[in-house]
Amino acid sequence: MTAGQRTARWAKRLGALTWKELLQLSRDLPLLLFLIYSFSLSVLVSGVGITMQLTNAEVLVHDEDQSPSSRELIHRFQPPYFALVGTIRDARQGLQQLDQGRAMMVLGIPPRFHEALVSGERTAVQLLVDTTNAPQGLSAAAYTLRIAVPFGSETALGSAGLSGTKTSMPLVSSEHRVWFNPTQDERWFQSISHLLRMITLFAVLLPAAALVREKERGTVEQLLVSPLSPFQIMFSKVLAMSGVILLATALALYGVLHPWFHVPMKGSALLFFLLTALHVFTTAGFGLMAATLAKNQAQVAMMALFFVGPMLLLSGITSPFESMPQWVQGIMTLSPLRYYIDITYGVMLKGAGLDLLWKPVGAMLLLGGTLFGAGMWRFRRQFQ
Amino acid sequence: MALKEWKETTRDRLFLLLAFLLPALWLVVFGYGLNLDVEDIPFAVVDRDQSEFSREYLQRFIQSRYFSFRGYAHDEHTLDRLLTETKIRAAIIVPERFQEQLVAGEPVAVQTLLDGTFPLHTDIAKGYVIAINQAFTEDRLLDFLRRSRGLTREQAGVLVRPLSVEVRYLYNEEVRSTWSMVPALVMFTLMLASPLLTALGVVREKETGSIYNIYSSTVSRAEFLTGKLLPYILISLVNVCVLWLMAVGLFQVPFKGHFLLFFFAFGALRLLYHGNRPADFAAGADANGGVDHHDGRGHDPDHFVFRPAGSRRLLNTGGESPGPSLPGHVLHQYCARQFSERCRRRGSVGGSAGAGHLCRRDGRAHVSPLYQAAESMRGMV
């Protein structure tokens, strides 16, 4: 047997094993359905369902002045951030409404508001904010400040005859340019994050479940007495599951993200899929390690959650990586997801190529190789 | 029945360990790690003016705790690269003649580039930039007015900034995100962990095939289910206590409500959750038919379906799209609402919570899923 023939035979066996894995998966209908659902409907729902930004915050107004200035100020509280839901007569009513949850904030304009502003006196408006949701409460207060304070100086300076046009005063205005997501469309963010989470989750669970299923049924011994090497056994699982996940990702990308949310693919799509495959391999390494340690599927599930849960939430999906505390950042260097996030956003939204992404890619290769090697080693040990 | 289940559970030591460790570990990791405050935004600067004013202006950003200065860049191309590599998330470009124009009383426009991948953070970063600009502008205006009109500092101050806003934060006076986060987290971890435990325990029965023994015995369905649930409920109750202790002790979240009532209500909710899983499972068992139980097939749907059920409950509490476990979801909403209503009627402004209104907002006004999950707990905080 020449080396060439031997390699061909090895490859053929690997192919046969991979095909067997795919067949087994296809016979598991609930799992398949769940897979398809997670990568299509689920992504769609995540995009339209949640929003973390302040939208339509209900504002009640308690206007004790009823002057042109107060009306102008109230007028500046516009959607999408605010929604004026009504006016109230006294302060107690306002508190009541907040208690009942009918509004999120109450804006109180004192009497003599207009007079004070035009005659150069100080005055203040009151704001009661419901901060059971801390960031939103803070956001609401911040936006209010942003609206009210400039309004105050505009009016005062205007009536003092100073700002005929805005071109005669030393103002520093900022021109914001938002890159990569110019419309700040939150749906892009939510749907992409959800897709990343699904990919990672399945990449961990699918191969692990497959391996442990075999352990339970006892078919691993059958595999081992055959002329197949442990590497082929493990690798075929990973190959099969990666293929499936890549297909599912394509489904999500071209079935939901592009048509519904208009998420662009500024970089090369091929690169994205290649790197996704790399991520799946690396994460599958995690799963396989867990599978070699567990005796039944219950344990695999627990362990997967144990590691995957924190990984999913702390790798920088919902909030940027650099805003995590130092010790979290340290631990998460071991998380392939953390690099994958950079890669995905890099390729999709920023149009980056390998020249800019070589660092995270390199890190993932290293991580994946180590995990895989360790898993393999354990696997061999267990059955010899 | 319960005894048998308990024995089986304790025999699987890894399982037991994880059952107690998992919620506690999650609470710690997420409580400390999941940080929603936007601070230390990495940024770079292109200063085309290099004057005293521009340096002073930039100092305000450099020294701000909301920004983390990464260095001066030469031109926009460098900024381009840095932004794409995610080395920085914001950039400030000071134009030429910055000082000249300001001294002459003319407006200037400073360009700010922001990384938009995390829309929420972009918004907040924009807010910071605008606030710093406003402060700087006011100082310049003050100077300008004093020089050109001969006003005193006080007079100019009034003209420049006459209007202030007195903000009163209700229900979460120190506006600590931990106060809103940790209760949500406790809810979240328990909500995920308990059904998982129960489901795994029940399905283990199926896998090992001892379910046939049960079928052929005189144990009725009700007995079987209660017996199965009991040990897990016990574990969950212990977990509740542990987590509550952690929330109050470790994270210093104030607890203003009535403890026993909370405990029992929580227990009731737990019951609902636990009860939910076997219901799903029983349906699945009937549907699968009695032909081949040894392929472990019954297990997969459970341990995968559980995941979306959990996360969907979190995501869709507006009742927008029902997840696979709608009954449990609806019941949870109902209980949560009952909770907050009762507390509001009893408590005062400081003690009660505005939880219920989040249910009633339209879809677009919903916020992070974690907050949604915390409704009943927040009713007590």
mmCIF file with all atom_site columns, C-alpha atoms in Angstrom, chain A residues 1 3 18 32 42 47 62 66 69 83 97 100 125 132 137 177 184 199 211 258 283 298 300 311 322 331-332 363 375:
data_model
loop_
_atom_site.group_PDB
_atom_site.id
_atom_site.type_symbol
_atom_site.label_atom_id
_atom_site.label_alt_id
_atom_site.label_comp_id
_atom_site.label_asym_id
_atom_site.label_entity_id
_atom_site.label_seq_id
_atom_site.pdbx_PDB_ins_code
_atom_site.Cartn_x
_atom_site.Cartn_y
_atom_site.Cartn_z
_atom_site.occupancy
_atom_site.B_iso_or_equiv
_atom_site.pdbx_formal_charge
_atom_site.auth_seq_id
_atom_site.auth_comp_id
_atom_site.auth_asym_id
_atom_site.auth_atom_id
_atom_site.pdbx_PDB_model_num
ATOM 1  C CA . MET A 1 1   ? 0.000   0.000  0.000  1.00 0.00 ? 1   MET A CA 1
ATOM 2  C CA . ALA A 1 3   ? 1.264   6.374  1.061  1.00 0.00 ? 3   ALA A CA 1
ATOM 3  C CA . THR A 1 18  ? -19.015 11.923 8.827  1.00 0.00 ? 18  THR A CA 1
ATOM 4  C CA . LEU A 1 32  ? -33.275 19.201 13.697 1.00 0.00 ? 32  LEU A CA 1
ATOM 5  C CA . SER A 1 42  ? -35.493 32.900 16.743 1.00 0.00 ? 42  SER A CA 1
ATOM 6  C CA . GLY A 1 47  ? -34.206 41.473 16.204 1.00 0.00 ? 47  GLY A CA 1
ATOM 7  C CA . HIS A 1 62  ? -47.034 69.462 35.122 1.00 0.00 ? 62  HIS A CA 1
ATOM 8  C CA . GLN A 1 66  ? -48.427 77.881 30.550 1.00 0.00 ? 66  GLN A CA 1
ATOM 9  C CA . SER A 1 69  ? -41.414 79.233 26.765 1.00 0.00 ? 69  SER A CA 1
ATOM 10 C CA . ALA A 1 83  ? -43.738 60.284 24.193 1.00 0.00 ? 83  ALA A CA 1
ATOM 11 C CA . GLN A 1 97  ? -49.255 57.866 38.001 1.00 0.00 ? 97  GLN A CA 1
ATOM 12 C CA . GLN A 1 100 ? -49.103 52.859 38.884 1.00 0.00 ? 100 GLN A CA 1
ATOM 13 C CA . VAL A 1 125 ? -37.477 72.503 36.203 1.00 0.00 ? 125 VAL A CA 1
ATOM 14 C CA . THR A 1 132 ? -36.348 50.762 38.635 1.00 0.00 ? 132 THR A CA 1
ATOM 15 C CA . GLY A 1 137 ? -33.715 56.090 34.133 1.00 0.00 ? 137 GLY A CA 1
ATOM 16 C CA . ARG A 1 177 ? -20.328 60.485 12.519 1.00 0.00 ? 177 ARG A CA 1
ATOM 17 C CA . GLN A 1 184 ? -27.655 52.943 14.900 1.00 0.00 ? 184 GLN A CA 1
ATOM 18 C CA . ILE A 1 199 ? -23.715 29.351 16.806 1.00 0.00 ? 199 ILE A CA 1
ATOM 19 C CA . LEU A 1 211 ? -20.245 11.722 21.644 1.00 0.00 ? 211 LEU A CA 1
ATOM 20 C CA . HIS A 1 258 ? -30.052 40.278 4.859  1.00 0.00 ? 258 HIS A CA 1
ATOM 21 C CA . THR A 1 283 ? -15.871 25.688 20.491 1.00 0.00 ? 283 THR A CA 1
ATOM 22 C CA . ALA A 1 298 ? -27.413 15.222 32.058 1.00 0.00 ? 298 ALA A CA 1
ATOM 23 C CA . VAL A 1 300 ? -22.904 17.211 29.753 1.00 0.00 ? 300 VAL A CA 1
ATOM 24 C CA . MET A 1 311 ? -18.948 32.669 28.128 1.00 0.00 ? 311 MET A CA 1
ATOM 25 C CA . GLU A 1 322 ? -13.245 46.522 27.148 1.00 0.00 ? 322 GLU A CA 1
ATOM 26 C CA . ILE A 1 331 ? -10.569 34.835 32.091 1.00 0.00 ? 331 ILE A CA 1
ATOM 27 C CA . MET A 1 332 ? -12.238 35.533 28.822 1.00 0.00 ? 332 MET A CA 1
ATOM 28 C CA . ALA A 1 363 ? -5.610  33.395 19.083 1.00 0.00 ? 363 ALA A CA 1
ATOM 29 C CA . GLY A 1 375 ? -9.798  16.399 24.247 1.00 0.00 ? 375 GLY A CA 1
#
